[in-house]
Each structure stands twice: as structure tokens, then as C-alpha cells.
Amino acid sequence: MLLEAIDVTKTFGALTVVNTVSVSLNKGDILGLIGPNGAGKSTFFNCLTGDLMPTSGRVILNGEDVSMMTPEQRAVRGLARSFQVPQTFETMSVLENVMIGAFLRTSDPARARRRAYEVLDLVGLVDVASAVAGSLGTPGRKRLEIARALATDPEILLLDEAMAGLTATEVRQAIELVRKIHQTGMTLVIVEHIMEVIISLAQQVIVFHQGHQIARGTPQEVTRDPAVVTAYLGKRAAANAARGFAGDPA
Amino acid sequence: MKRSVWLLLILALVIVYPLLFTTPFLQRLGALVLLYAIAASAWNIVGGYAGQVSVGHVVFFGCGAYASMAFFTHFGWPPIAAVPVGMAASVGIAALIGVPTLRLSGHYFSMATIAVAELARLIVTNVEALGAAVGLSGPVMPRTVFDLSFTSALPYYYLFLAVLLVVLGLTYWMENSRIGFYLRAIKDNERAARSLGVQAGRYKLYAYMISAGLTSVAGTLYATMYGFIDPESGLGILTSVKILIMAALGGAGLLFGPLVGAAILVPLEEISNNLLGGKGAGLTFVVYGAIIMIIARFYPSGLLKLLLDRMAAAKPAPSDKQVRDVA
Ligand SMILES: Nc1ncnc2c1ncn2[C@@H]1O[C@H](COP(=O)(O)OP(=O)(O)O)[C@@H](O)[C@H]1O
Ligand SMILES: [Mg+2]
């Protein structure tokens, strides 16, 4: 087991945002977390990355309890992430952004630069390597965050809505990129509220609703689950079901 | 290549300056520019590169200045021999301030630095061994050359230049190594930096301690040249503000920014002091306040950045459109 969350709960004051959620991932898995806005996906995600400490429950990374560890301690142990709202280093160049990631495994700037170029090549940002990150649009920034995370040579990559705000074409390109990364043997956790993205990528899906895990299974199983259809898909489901979508997600 | 030619040319000019302008006023002015450039360059490491704005850097300046005068007064050391003492005390104080506050948002740090500097000034004003309100003096007559007590400003000029080159060399090395990259990343977005494994708290603390140690050297050099230190000159808030403004005006986070700032502000202050005499001090505060507002409003990244951007704009750069298309 590479990553395991056991009964993770997060409360803000009286508000329980994540309620006893458990997940487990083996090496090479892609786990999808879906649910409507405000369901608690990002909060749970941040408990995995160390940006938030769970109120109760445990997070185990490679057999080690990291529940109370900081984000930087988890990064050293092979966990990398992107942010829902891009958090690039705005005044630094695209290359330098990625070098910050690469510096986790080397203190030599020349090596970090080489590693950064490799990753930029993989994600298709080599041509803008010297541009200032602040000059990129949303798709570029999201790609840059993935590149930066990959440069840390992680064992597991967590992406929080890496495709939100992208056009249909850009989403397709982003899905291709995630596939490519998965083919290198990467383990992934992807949070999306776009059902289509999860269906085309994840092997296992967990559905969030008001802080609870209301369903889990393959994308096919989950999209057929009546609880999911009513709670999550709501009005859209009715429309999609009319087009035969919910019953035939592929 | 072009850049290094320019740098060598400027360095040559700086080296010959006191030989071309030989009046005591101009030589002393040159020495003061270099002295404040040392302090502002040291401030730049934590304030400019790491983006943690210290408003109480005078406490380290004071450490260096008081260490030299106190060890001369009580043990007869040549003032310059106290450099390691002042540095060690400064690094220790920086750790005491930095460990609890650098983890919090930047405002807490800034406020803590002011508070500690003012506290230090109050304490020293009441400690007899440190000269209390009157202050401490250095050697009246130089005993040996190691007392570094000269009537001409010329030897100080070259001493300060040598120290400034060491500080800038160190900054340049830092800028191009992992710590320099990390500090800029922390300044831009600490949360993102931490997600990539950057131990933000630790690196900010390193920057603060290095900065404190180097600022203390500037304090020792100041006391060596003036042969006197009191709570106002050694621990007054005006000096903290002066150091900060020089770096910000020239360009915080740029290698030569503080030097540019010092080269503009020190002559301005010396000339206004000459014209206005003792009444100048109050006005200095007003002028500094105005400069802060102008920098904040119009040139948040400083004059040197403005100049470099102008020069870069003259060269063809990748167009915005190209950037957007590929990304
Ligand atoms: N720091 C916080 N304090 C209080 N409430 C929060 C905080 N962070 C998130 N929430 C609330 O928790 C709920 C879940 O948010 P989030 O995890 O961002 O959802 P999702 O990512 O699924 O859209 C929302 O109702 C949000 O308002
Ligand atoms: Mg979210």
C-alpha cells in the first residue's frame, strides 16, 4: 500500500467538512475523487498533502504515519501535488518554477536545470521555459504546476481540479498528459467535479457528498449508483440519462 | 559578456573615485555610501530576496558598533577585533526573533523586529557598562595601525569597498545556488514552496541570520570610523528605516539595488544636513516618509529594476502571443 487514509475527519468549528473518509492506493493506481462543489474534496485532499491536519483519523504514506507531518516533510517522502487555484511562483520563469521542484533531490543548480528541462519536455512547456510564470494563462499554469510537482520525483501525484477552467480541447490535452504520466508508473489521486474526466482516467472512484463518502467503485459502478445519480448528478443526470449518458459512461 | 564589461568599468570608477575627488567631504561621502551599501546589501538578503521585511535591522548594526566600542573600553581590544563578537551576538538575536515569528505571517515578523530594536535601545540607554545615554568612545589616538583610526577617509573608503565586495560576492553566490532559488520561491508563494519540499521556516531563518551577521559588520565599521557610538546613532529607528529605504529604492532582491539606493540617498542626506544643520533630523523623517510612499506607489521593485526593464524592453523578447499559444 502506497497511500492510505483511515477514517479521516476534518471539522472547522462546528462544521464537519470531511466525515470519516478512508481510501487506499497501491502503486500505479489512479484514484478519482468526485463530488459537487463544497463536498469537501479539497479539504480531504489537503489532509493528504499536509496543508491541513486531520481532526481525527490517520494518513499513512509508504507504511509511515504522516498524519501530523508538514507538507514539506511529506514532499520529501514522495508526495507531490497541484493546487485547485494555481499557485505558481509568479515572478520566476517557467524553468525556475520547475527547478524549485527539482532542487528537492539535488542542490546542484546545473542538475536541477537539466531535470527541469526533461520535465518541461514531458509536459510540453519547453518553448516557454524562459517566460515569466505570471504571463501564462490558466492552462499553462496548471500544466506548470504538474511539471513542478513531477520535478520532485514523487511516488504519488495528487491533482486538485487540474482541468477546471479549461476548454474542451485543453481538457483532452490535459487528459493525454495525465495518461502519459501514469504510463511512467506514477500513482495518482485526481480530484475533479467534471465526471467525464474521472470516467476516462480513474480505475477507482470515490464520490463525496456533504463530507461523506456516498459511493465507491469503478467509474461504471459509481455512475449507475442511484444514490450518486440523485445526490451528485442531480438535474444534469436527468438530462444526461435522457441521452443515455449515466447508463453508458464510456 | 557585455554585462561583465559594464561591471568592470563601474568597479574601476568606484576604485578611482576618491583619487579623482580628493576633498575630505567627497571622500568621506564616498566612504559613507559604501558603508550604508554594506548594511543595505545585508538587509537585502532577508528583506529583498526572502521578502521578510525587517524594520529593526539597526539592532544588529548596534551589536557590531557596541561590541567594538565596549571591548575597546573594557579590555583595550582594537575596535575591529570585536567583529566576531558582534556577529555572534547578532546571529543569536536573529534566531531569538526569527524562530517564533518567521513561521507566522510577515507582519508579525516586521513588528517584532521594531519592538526588539526599540527594546534594545531602551536597555542600552540604561546600562552603565555600555555608556548608557552618553555612549562609548573608541581610541583617542591610534595605538597601532590595527586601531584603524585615521584622519583621512581614504583608508576607510577602501576598507569599506573591500567588505562590500565580499558581501556582494556572497550574495551573488547565494543568488545562484539552491538557497537563493528557495528564498525567491518562498517570497513568491510560501505555500507552493512548501508543497515542493522547501523548508520555508528554516530557509527564512538562515537568510535572517546571515543578514544579521553581515549588518553587524557594518555597525563595527561605522564605530571604527566615527570612534563613537550612542543609543541614537547605534540603535535609533532612523537607521533601520534608512537601511530599508536604500534597498527598496534601489531595488530589493537585486544584487546591486542597495548600492544604487545608497548612492542616491546618502549624498542627499549629507547635503541636506549641511544646508539645514541640526534642524535636518526632523525633515529627514519627512523625506523618508515621502520616499517610501513614492516607491510603494510608483516603483515597488525599485529604480534599478526600472532601468533593467527599460534596457530589456529595447531588446526583442518572446511575445505575449507566442507565450499564450504554446501554453
Ligand atoms: N478553512 C475553512 N474554514 C471553514 N470552512 C471551510 C474551510 N475550508 C473549507 N470550508 C468549507 O468546507 C466545505 C468543503 O470545501 P472544499 O473542501 O473546498 O470543497 P470542494 O473541494 O469539494 O469543492 C465548503 O462548504 C467550504 O466552505
Ligand atoms: Mg475543491
Coordinates of C-alpha atoms and ligand atoms in Angstrom, one line a residue:
Chain A
M1 CA 0.0 0.0 0.0
L2 CA 1.5 3.3 -1.1
L3 CA -1.0 5.7 0.4
E4 CA -3.7 5.0 2.9
A5 CA -6.2 7.3 4.7
I6 CA -8.0 5.8 7.6
D7 CA -11.2 7.4 8.9
V8 CA -10.1 10.9 8.1
T9 CA -12.3 13.6 9.6
K10 CA -11.9 17.4 9.4
T11 CA -14.0 19.9 11.2
F12 CA -14.0 23.6 11.2
G13 CA -15.6 24.7 14.4
A14 CA -19.0 23.0 14.4
L15 CA -18.9 22.3 10.7
T16 CA -17.8 18.7 9.7
V17 CA -16.4 19.1 6.2
V18 CA -14.9 15.7 5.9
N19 CA -16.6 12.8 7.8
T20 CA -14.6 9.5 8.4
V21 CA -13.3 9.0 4.8
S22 CA -11.0 6.1 4.1
V23 CA -9.1 5.4 0.9
S24 CA -6.2 3.2 -0.1
L25 CA -3.9 3.2 -3.2
N26 CA -1.4 0.7 -4.5
K27 CA 1.5 1.7 -6.7
G28 CA 0.3 2.6 -10.2
D29 CA -3.4 3.2 -9.2
I30 CA -5.4 6.2 -10.3
L31 CA -8.0 7.2 -7.7
G32 CA -10.6 9.7 -8.6
L33 CA -12.4 11.9 -6.1
I34 CA -15.6 13.5 -7.3
G35 CA -18.5 15.4 -5.9
P36 CA -20.2 18.7 -6.3
N37 CA -18.6 22.0 -5.2
G38 CA -18.3 22.3 -1.5
A39 CA -18.5 18.5 -1.0
G40 CA -15.2 18.5 0.9
K41 CA -12.9 17.1 -1.8
S42 CA -10.2 19.8 -1.5
T43 CA -10.3 19.6 2.3
F44 CA -9.8 15.9 2.3
F45 CA -7.1 16.4 -0.4
N46 CA -5.3 18.9 1.8
C47 CA -5.4 16.4 4.7
L48 CA -3.5 14.0 2.5
T49 CA -0.9 16.6 1.5
G50 CA -0.4 18.1 4.9
D51 CA -1.8 21.6 4.2
L52 CA -4.4 20.7 6.8
M53 CA -4.1 18.4 9.7
P54 CA -7.0 15.9 10.1
T55 CA -9.1 16.5 13.2
S56 CA -9.1 12.7 13.6
G57 CA -8.0 9.7 11.6
R58 CA -4.7 8.8 10.1
V59 CA -2.7 9.2 6.8
I60 CA -0.2 6.5 6.0
L61 CA 2.4 7.0 3.3
N62 CA 4.6 4.1 2.4
G63 CA 3.9 2.5 5.8
E64 CA 4.7 5.6 7.8
D65 CA 2.2 7.6 9.7
V66 CA 2.4 11.1 8.2
S67 CA -0.8 12.5 9.7
M68 CA 0.9 15.2 11.7
M69 CA 3.7 15.9 9.2
T70 CA 4.1 19.2 7.4
P71 CA 3.7 19.5 3.6
E72 CA 7.5 19.7 3.1
Q73 CA 8.1 16.6 5.2
R74 CA 5.5 14.7 3.0
A75 CA 7.1 16.0 -0.2
V76 CA 10.5 14.6 0.8
R77 CA 8.7 11.3 1.3
G78 CA 7.5 11.2 -2.3
L79 CA 4.2 13.1 -2.3
A80 CA 3.6 15.9 -4.8
R81 CA 0.5 18.0 -5.6
S82 CA -1.1 20.7 -7.7
F83 CA -3.4 23.4 -6.4
Q84 CA -7.0 24.0 -7.4
V85 CA -6.3 27.7 -7.7
P86 CA -2.9 27.8 -9.4
Q87 CA -0.1 28.8 -7.0
T88 CA 2.8 29.4 -9.4
F89 CA 5.9 31.4 -8.5
E90 CA 4.7 34.4 -10.5
T91 CA 7.9 36.5 -10.8
M92 CA 10.0 33.5 -11.7
S93 CA 10.4 32.0 -15.1
V94 CA 8.7 28.7 -16.1
L95 CA 12.1 27.0 -15.9
E96 CA 12.9 28.4 -12.5
N97 CA 9.4 27.3 -11.2
V98 CA 10.2 23.7 -12.2
M99 CA 13.8 24.0 -10.8
I100 CA 12.3 24.7 -7.4
G101 CA 10.8 21.2 -7.6
A102 CA 14.0 19.6 -8.9
F103 CA 16.0 21.1 -6.0
L104 CA 14.3 18.7 -3.7
R105 CA 16.6 15.9 -5.0
T106 CA 19.8 17.9 -5.8
S107 CA 21.5 21.0 -4.5
D108 CA 23.3 21.5 -7.8
P109 CA 21.7 24.2 -10.0
A110 CA 23.0 22.7 -13.2
R111 CA 21.5 19.3 -12.4
A112 CA 18.2 20.9 -11.3
R113 CA 18.1 22.8 -14.6
R114 CA 18.7 19.6 -16.6
R115 CA 15.9 17.8 -14.7
A116 CA 13.6 20.8 -15.1
Y117 CA 14.1 20.7 -18.9
E118 CA 13.3 17.0 -19.0
V119 CA 10.0 17.6 -17.2
L120 CA 9.2 20.6 -19.3
D121 CA 9.7 18.5 -22.4
L122 CA 7.3 15.8 -21.0
V123 CA 4.5 18.3 -20.3
G124 CA 5.1 20.4 -23.4
L125 CA 6.3 23.6 -21.9
V126 CA 9.8 23.8 -23.2
D127 CA 9.0 26.5 -25.7
V128 CA 8.0 28.9 -22.9
A129 CA 10.8 27.9 -20.5
S130 CA 12.1 31.4 -20.2
A131 CA 8.7 33.2 -20.0
V132 CA 7.7 34.6 -16.6
A133 CA 5.1 32.3 -15.0
G134 CA 2.9 35.3 -14.3
S135 CA 2.5 35.7 -18.1
L136 CA 0.9 32.2 -18.6
G137 CA -2.9 31.7 -18.8
T138 CA -4.8 29.2 -16.7
P139 CA -4.0 26.1 -18.9
G140 CA -0.3 26.9 -18.9
R141 CA -0.3 27.4 -15.1
K142 CA -2.0 24.1 -14.4
R143 CA 0.5 22.4 -16.7
L144 CA 3.3 24.2 -14.9
E145 CA 2.1 23.0 -11.5
I146 CA 2.1 19.4 -12.8
A147 CA 5.6 19.9 -14.2
R148 CA 6.9 21.4 -10.9
A149 CA 5.4 18.6 -8.9
L150 CA 6.9 15.9 -11.2
A151 CA 10.3 17.5 -10.9
T152 CA 10.4 16.5 -7.2
D153 CA 10.5 12.8 -8.5
P154 CA 7.4 11.8 -6.5
E155 CA 6.0 8.4 -5.9
I156 CA 2.4 9.8 -5.9
L157 CA 1.0 12.8 -7.5
L158 CA -2.2 14.5 -6.3
L159 CA -4.0 16.8 -8.7
D160 CA -6.8 19.1 -7.4
E161 CA -9.1 20.0 -10.3
A162 CA -6.2 20.2 -12.8
M163 CA -8.7 20.6 -15.6
A164 CA -11.2 23.1 -14.2
G165 CA -11.4 26.2 -16.3
L166 CA -10.0 24.6 -19.4
T167 CA -11.8 24.4 -22.8
A168 CA -12.8 21.1 -24.2
T169 CA -9.7 20.8 -26.4
E170 CA -7.5 21.7 -23.5
V171 CA -9.2 19.2 -21.3
R172 CA -8.5 16.5 -23.9
Q173 CA -4.8 17.5 -24.0
A174 CA -4.7 17.5 -20.2
I175 CA -6.2 14.0 -20.0
E176 CA -3.5 12.9 -22.5
L177 CA -0.8 14.3 -20.3
V178 CA -2.2 12.5 -17.2
R179 CA -2.2 9.3 -19.2
K180 CA 1.4 9.8 -20.2
I181 CA 2.4 10.5 -16.6
H182 CA 0.5 7.4 -15.5
Q183 CA 2.4 5.3 -18.1
T184 CA 5.7 6.2 -16.4
G185 CA 4.4 4.2 -13.4
M186 CA 3.1 7.1 -11.4
T187 CA 0.4 6.7 -8.8
L188 CA -2.3 9.4 -9.0
V189 CA -5.1 10.9 -7.0
I190 CA -7.2 13.2 -9.1
V191 CA -10.0 15.5 -7.8
E192 CA -12.5 16.6 -10.4
H193 CA -16.0 17.8 -10.5
I194 CA -16.2 17.0 -14.2
M195 CA -17.5 13.5 -14.3
E196 CA -16.3 12.8 -17.8
V197 CA -12.6 13.4 -16.9
I198 CA -12.8 10.9 -14.0
I199 CA -14.5 8.3 -16.1
S200 CA -11.9 8.4 -18.7
L201 CA -9.0 8.3 -16.3
A202 CA -9.7 6.7 -12.9
Q203 CA -9.8 2.9 -12.1
Q204 CA -11.4 3.6 -8.7
V205 CA -13.7 6.4 -7.8
I206 CA -14.9 7.8 -4.5
V207 CA -17.9 10.1 -4.5
F208 CA -18.2 12.8 -2.0
H209 CA -21.4 14.5 -0.8
Q210 CA -21.5 16.9 2.1
G211 CA -18.3 15.5 3.6
H212 CA -19.4 11.9 3.4
Q213 CA -18.2 9.2 1.0
I214 CA -21.5 8.1 -0.6
A215 CA -20.2 5.7 -3.1
R216 CA -17.0 3.9 -4.2
G217 CA -16.2 1.6 -7.1
T218 CA -15.2 1.7 -10.8
P219 CA -16.5 4.7 -12.8
Q220 CA -19.1 2.4 -14.3
E221 CA -20.4 1.2 -11.0
V222 CA -20.4 4.6 -9.5
T223 CA -22.3 6.3 -12.3
R224 CA -25.0 3.7 -12.1
D225 CA -25.4 4.1 -8.3
P226 CA -28.8 5.6 -7.6
A227 CA -27.5 7.5 -4.6
V228 CA -24.9 9.2 -6.8
V229 CA -27.3 9.9 -9.5
T230 CA -29.7 11.7 -7.2
A231 CA -27.2 13.3 -4.8
Y232 CA -24.4 14.3 -7.1
L233 CA -25.6 14.3 -10.7
G234 CA -28.9 15.9 -9.8
K235 CA -30.5 17.8 -12.6
R236 CA -27.8 17.2 -15.0
A237 CA -28.2 13.4 -14.5
A238 CA -31.8 13.7 -15.7
A239 CA -30.6 15.4 -18.9
N240 CA -27.7 13.0 -19.4
A241 CA -29.8 10.0 -18.6
A242 CA -32.1 11.1 -21.3
R243 CA -29.1 11.0 -23.7
G244 CA -28.2 7.6 -22.2
F245 CA -25.1 9.0 -20.6
A246 CA -25.4 7.9 -17.0
G247 CA -26.0 4.3 -18.0
D248 CA -23.3 4.2 -20.6
P249 CA -20.5 6.3 -19.4
A250 CA -17.8 5.0 -21.8
Chain B
M1 CA 30.0 39.3 -21.7
K2 CA 28.5 42.8 -22.2
R3 CA 27.4 42.8 -18.6
S4 CA 30.8 41.9 -17.2
V5 CA 32.4 44.7 -19.2
W6 CA 30.0 47.2 -17.7
L7 CA 30.6 45.8 -14.2
L8 CA 34.4 46.1 -14.6
L9 CA 34.0 49.7 -15.8
I10 CA 31.9 50.7 -12.9
L11 CA 34.2 48.9 -10.5
A12 CA 37.2 50.8 -12.0
L13 CA 35.3 54.1 -11.5
V14 CA 34.5 53.2 -7.9
I15 CA 38.1 52.3 -7.2
V16 CA 39.5 55.6 -8.6
Y17 CA 36.7 57.8 -7.3
P18 CA 38.5 59.0 -4.1
L19 CA 41.7 59.7 -6.1
L20 CA 39.7 61.9 -8.5
F21 CA 37.6 63.7 -5.9
T22 CA 40.1 64.4 -3.2
T23 CA 38.3 66.9 -0.9
P24 CA 37.7 65.4 2.6
F25 CA 33.9 66.0 2.1
L26 CA 33.7 64.0 -1.1
Q27 CA 36.0 61.2 0.2
R28 CA 34.0 60.9 3.4
L29 CA 30.8 60.9 1.4
G30 CA 32.1 58.1 -0.8
A31 CA 33.0 56.1 2.3
L32 CA 29.6 56.6 3.8
V33 CA 27.9 55.5 0.6
L34 CA 29.9 52.2 0.7
L35 CA 29.2 51.7 4.4
Y36 CA 25.4 52.1 4.0
A37 CA 25.6 50.0 0.9
I38 CA 27.1 47.2 3.1
A39 CA 24.2 47.5 5.6
A40 CA 21.5 47.7 2.9
S41 CA 23.0 44.8 0.9
A42 CA 23.0 42.8 4.1
W43 CA 19.3 43.8 4.7
N44 CA 18.6 42.8 1.1
I45 CA 19.3 39.1 1.8
V46 CA 16.3 38.8 4.2
G47 CA 14.2 41.7 3.2
G48 CA 14.8 41.6 -0.6
Y49 CA 15.5 38.0 -1.5
A50 CA 13.4 36.3 1.2
G51 CA 10.8 39.0 1.3
Q52 CA 10.7 39.2 5.1
V53 CA 10.8 42.9 5.8
S54 CA 12.9 43.7 8.9
V55 CA 12.2 47.2 10.2
G56 CA 14.6 46.7 13.2
H57 CA 17.9 46.0 11.5
V58 CA 19.6 48.6 13.5
V59 CA 19.7 46.2 16.4
F60 CA 22.4 44.2 14.5
F61 CA 24.2 47.4 13.4
G62 CA 24.2 48.3 17.1
C63 CA 25.5 45.0 18.1
G64 CA 28.5 45.4 15.9
A65 CA 29.1 49.0 16.9
Y66 CA 28.7 48.5 20.6
A67 CA 30.7 45.3 20.6
S68 CA 33.7 47.1 19.2
M69 CA 33.5 50.2 21.5
A70 CA 32.7 48.1 24.6
F71 CA 35.6 45.7 24.1
F72 CA 37.9 48.6 23.4
T73 CA 36.7 50.4 26.5
H74 CA 36.8 47.5 28.9
F75 CA 39.5 45.3 27.5
G76 CA 41.5 47.6 25.2
W77 CA 40.8 45.5 22.1
P78 CA 41.3 47.2 18.7
P79 CA 37.7 48.0 17.7
I80 CA 37.8 45.9 14.6
A81 CA 38.7 42.8 16.7
A82 CA 35.2 42.7 18.0
V83 CA 33.7 41.8 14.6
P84 CA 33.2 38.1 15.6
V85 CA 31.6 39.1 18.9
G86 CA 29.2 41.5 17.2
M87 CA 28.4 38.9 14.5
A88 CA 27.8 36.1 17.1
A89 CA 25.5 38.3 19.2
S90 CA 23.6 39.4 16.1
V91 CA 23.1 35.9 14.8
G92 CA 21.9 34.9 18.3
I93 CA 19.4 37.8 18.4
A94 CA 18.2 37.0 14.9
A95 CA 17.5 33.4 16.0
L96 CA 15.6 34.6 19.0
I97 CA 13.4 36.9 16.9
G98 CA 13.2 34.7 13.9
V99 CA 12.3 31.3 15.4
P100 CA 9.0 32.3 16.8
T101 CA 7.9 34.9 14.3
L102 CA 9.2 33.7 10.8
R103 CA 6.6 30.9 10.9
L104 CA 3.8 33.5 11.2
S105 CA 2.7 35.9 8.5
G106 CA 5.2 38.6 7.6
H107 CA 3.6 41.4 9.6
Y108 CA 4.3 39.7 12.9
F109 CA 8.0 39.4 11.9
S110 CA 8.2 43.1 10.9
M111 CA 6.6 44.2 14.1
A112 CA 8.7 42.0 16.3
T113 CA 11.9 43.4 14.7
I114 CA 10.8 47.0 15.5
A115 CA 9.9 46.0 19.1
V116 CA 13.2 44.3 19.7
A117 CA 15.2 47.2 18.3
E118 CA 13.4 49.7 20.4
L119 CA 13.7 47.5 23.5
A120 CA 17.5 47.2 22.9
R121 CA 17.8 51.0 22.6
L122 CA 16.0 51.4 26.0
I123 CA 18.1 48.7 27.7
V124 CA 21.4 50.1 26.4
T125 CA 20.4 53.6 27.4
N126 CA 20.2 52.3 31.0
V127 CA 23.3 50.1 31.1
E128 CA 26.3 51.9 32.5
A129 CA 28.8 49.4 31.0
L130 CA 27.6 50.3 27.6
G131 CA 27.9 54.1 28.2
A132 CA 24.1 54.5 29.0
A133 CA 22.7 57.6 27.4
V134 CA 26.1 59.2 26.8
G135 CA 27.6 56.4 24.7
L136 CA 31.1 54.9 24.3
S137 CA 34.2 56.1 22.5
G138 CA 37.0 54.4 20.7
P139 CA 40.7 55.1 20.9
V140 CA 41.5 58.8 21.0
M141 CA 44.9 58.3 19.4
P142 CA 45.7 55.2 17.3
R143 CA 47.9 52.9 19.3
T144 CA 48.8 50.7 16.3
V145 CA 47.5 50.6 12.8
F146 CA 45.1 47.9 13.9
D147 CA 43.0 50.5 15.7
L148 CA 42.0 51.7 12.2
S149 CA 41.9 55.2 13.4
F150 CA 42.7 57.6 10.5
T151 CA 42.0 61.3 9.9
S152 CA 41.6 60.8 6.2
A153 CA 38.5 59.0 4.9
L154 CA 40.6 57.4 2.2
P155 CA 41.6 54.2 4.1
Y156 CA 38.0 53.7 5.3
Y157 CA 36.8 54.1 1.7
Y158 CA 39.0 51.1 0.6
L159 CA 38.3 49.1 3.7
F160 CA 34.5 49.5 3.1
L161 CA 34.8 48.8 -0.6
A162 CA 36.6 45.5 0.2
V163 CA 33.9 44.5 2.7
L164 CA 31.1 45.5 0.3
L165 CA 32.7 43.3 -2.4
V166 CA 32.8 40.4 0.0
V167 CA 29.1 40.9 0.9
L168 CA 28.1 41.3 -2.8
G169 CA 30.2 38.2 -3.7
L170 CA 28.4 36.2 -1.0
T171 CA 25.0 37.5 -2.2
Y172 CA 25.9 36.6 -5.8
W173 CA 26.9 33.1 -4.8
M174 CA 23.7 32.7 -2.8
E175 CA 21.5 34.1 -5.6
N176 CA 22.8 31.3 -7.9
S177 CA 22.6 28.4 -5.5
R178 CA 19.7 26.5 -4.1
I179 CA 19.1 28.7 -1.2
G180 CA 18.7 31.8 -3.5
F181 CA 16.1 30.0 -5.6
Y182 CA 14.4 28.8 -2.5
L183 CA 14.2 32.3 -1.0
R184 CA 12.7 33.7 -4.1
A185 CA 10.2 30.9 -4.2
I186 CA 9.2 31.5 -0.6
K187 CA 8.8 35.2 -1.3
D188 CA 6.6 34.5 -4.3
N189 CA 4.4 31.8 -2.8
E190 CA 5.3 30.1 0.5
R191 CA 2.6 27.5 0.4
A192 CA 3.6 26.3 -3.1
A193 CA 7.3 26.3 -2.0
R194 CA 6.4 24.1 1.0
S195 CA 4.5 21.7 -1.2
L196 CA 7.7 21.1 -3.2
G197 CA 9.6 20.2 -0.1
V198 CA 11.1 23.6 0.7
Q199 CA 11.6 24.0 4.5
A200 CA 10.4 27.6 4.3
G201 CA 10.8 28.4 8.0
R202 CA 14.4 27.2 8.1
Y203 CA 15.5 29.0 5.0
K204 CA 14.0 32.3 6.1
L205 CA 15.8 31.9 9.4
Y206 CA 19.1 31.2 7.6
A207 CA 18.6 34.3 5.5
Y208 CA 17.8 36.4 8.6
M209 CA 20.8 35.1 10.5
I210 CA 23.3 35.7 7.6
S211 CA 21.8 39.1 7.1
A212 CA 22.1 39.9 10.8
G213 CA 25.7 38.9 10.9
L214 CA 26.7 41.0 7.9
T215 CA 24.8 44.0 9.2
S216 CA 26.7 43.8 12.4
V217 CA 30.0 44.1 10.4
A218 CA 28.6 47.4 9.0
G219 CA 28.0 48.5 12.6
T220 CA 31.6 47.7 13.7
L221 CA 32.9 49.6 10.6
Y222 CA 30.7 52.6 11.5
A223 CA 32.0 52.7 15.0
T224 CA 35.6 52.3 13.8
M225 CA 35.3 55.3 11.5
Y226 CA 33.4 57.6 13.9
G227 CA 35.2 56.4 17.0
F228 CA 32.0 56.9 19.0
I229 CA 28.6 55.3 19.4
D230 CA 25.5 56.3 21.4
P231 CA 21.9 54.9 21.6
E232 CA 20.6 57.2 18.9
S233 CA 23.3 56.6 16.3
G234 CA 23.8 52.9 17.1
L235 CA 20.2 51.8 17.9
G236 CA 17.9 54.6 16.6
I237 CA 15.0 53.6 14.4
L238 CA 16.0 56.1 11.8
T239 CA 19.0 53.9 10.9
S240 CA 16.7 50.9 10.4
V241 CA 14.5 52.9 8.1
K242 CA 17.5 54.3 6.2
I243 CA 18.8 50.8 5.5
L244 CA 15.4 49.6 4.4
I245 CA 14.7 52.6 2.2
M246 CA 18.1 52.4 0.4
A247 CA 17.5 48.7 -0.5
A248 CA 13.9 49.4 -1.6
L249 CA 14.7 52.5 -3.6
G250 CA 17.5 50.9 -5.5
G251 CA 15.7 47.5 -5.9
A252 CA 15.1 44.9 -3.2
G253 CA 16.1 41.4 -4.3
L254 CA 18.6 42.7 -6.8
L255 CA 22.3 42.3 -6.3
F256 CA 23.2 46.0 -6.9
G257 CA 19.9 47.5 -5.8
P258 CA 21.1 48.6 -2.3
L259 CA 24.3 50.1 -3.7
V260 CA 22.2 52.2 -6.1
G261 CA 19.9 53.2 -3.3
A262 CA 22.8 54.2 -1.0
A263 CA 24.5 56.2 -3.8
I264 CA 21.3 58.3 -4.1
L265 CA 20.2 58.7 -0.5
V266 CA 23.5 59.2 1.4
P267 CA 24.6 62.2 -0.7
L268 CA 21.0 63.6 -0.4
E269 CA 21.1 63.3 3.3
E270 CA 24.6 64.7 3.7
I271 CA 23.9 67.7 1.5
S272 CA 20.6 68.4 3.3
N273 CA 22.3 68.1 6.7
N274 CA 25.0 70.6 5.5
L275 CA 22.3 73.0 4.4
L276 CA 19.9 72.7 7.3
G277 CA 22.4 71.9 10.1
G278 CA 20.9 70.4 13.3
K279 CA 17.3 71.1 12.2
G280 CA 17.7 68.5 9.4
A281 CA 16.8 65.4 11.5
G282 CA 13.1 66.1 11.6
L283 CA 13.0 66.8 8.0
T284 CA 14.9 63.6 7.2
F285 CA 11.9 61.6 8.6
V286 CA 9.5 63.6 6.4
V287 CA 11.7 63.0 3.3
Y288 CA 12.0 59.3 4.1
G289 CA 8.3 59.0 4.5
A290 CA 7.7 60.7 1.2
I291 CA 10.2 58.3 -0.5
I292 CA 8.5 55.3 1.0
M293 CA 5.2 56.5 -0.4
I294 CA 6.7 57.2 -3.9
I295 CA 8.4 53.8 -4.0
A296 CA 5.3 51.9 -2.9
R297 CA 3.1 53.8 -5.3
F298 CA 5.2 54.0 -8.5
Y299 CA 8.3 51.8 -8.3
P300 CA 7.5 48.9 -6.0
S301 CA 10.5 46.9 -7.3
G302 CA 12.9 49.8 -7.2
L303 CA 14.8 52.1 -9.6
L304 CA 17.4 49.6 -10.7
K305 CA 14.6 47.2 -11.8
L306 CA 13.0 50.0 -13.7
L307 CA 16.3 50.6 -15.6
L308 CA 16.9 47.0 -16.3
D309 CA 13.4 46.6 -17.6
R310 CA 13.8 49.6 -19.9
M311 CA 17.0 48.0 -21.2
A312 CA 15.4 44.6 -21.7
A313 CA 12.5 46.2 -23.5
A314 CA 14.9 47.6 -26.0
K315 CA 15.9 44.0 -26.9
P316 CA 13.4 41.7 -28.7
A317 CA 11.7 39.4 -26.2
P318 CA 9.3 36.5 -26.8
S319 CA 5.9 38.0 -27.5
D320 CA 2.9 37.5 -25.2
K321 CA 1.0 35.9 -28.0
Q322 CA 3.7 33.2 -28.5
V323 CA 3.6 32.5 -24.8
R324 CA -0.1 32.1 -24.7
D325 CA -0.3 30.0 -27.9
V326 CA 2.2 27.4 -26.6
A327 CA 0.8 27.3 -23.0
Ligands
LIG1 N1 -10.8 26.9 6.4 C1 -12.2 26.6 6.3 N2 -13.0 27.1 7.3 C2 -14.3 26.9 7.3 N3 -14.9 26.2 6.3 C3 -14.2 25.7 5.3 C4 -12.8 25.9 5.2 N4 -12.3 25.3 4.1 C5 -13.4 24.8 3.5 N5 -14.5 25.0 4.2 C6 -15.9 24.6 3.8 O1 -15.8 23.2 3.6 C7 -16.7 22.9 2.6 C8 -15.9 22.0 1.6 O2 -15.0 22.8 0.9 P1 -14.0 22.1 -0.1 O3 -13.2 21.0 0.5 O4 -13.2 23.2 -0.8 O5 -15.0 21.5 -1.2 P2 -14.7 21.0 -2.7 O6 -13.2 21.0 -2.9 O7 -15.3 19.7 -2.7 O8 -15.4 22.0 -3.6 C9 -17.2 24.1 2.0 O9 -18.5 24.3 2.4 C10 -16.3 25.2 2.5 O10 -17.0 26.4 2.6
MG2 MG -12.1 21.9 -4.4

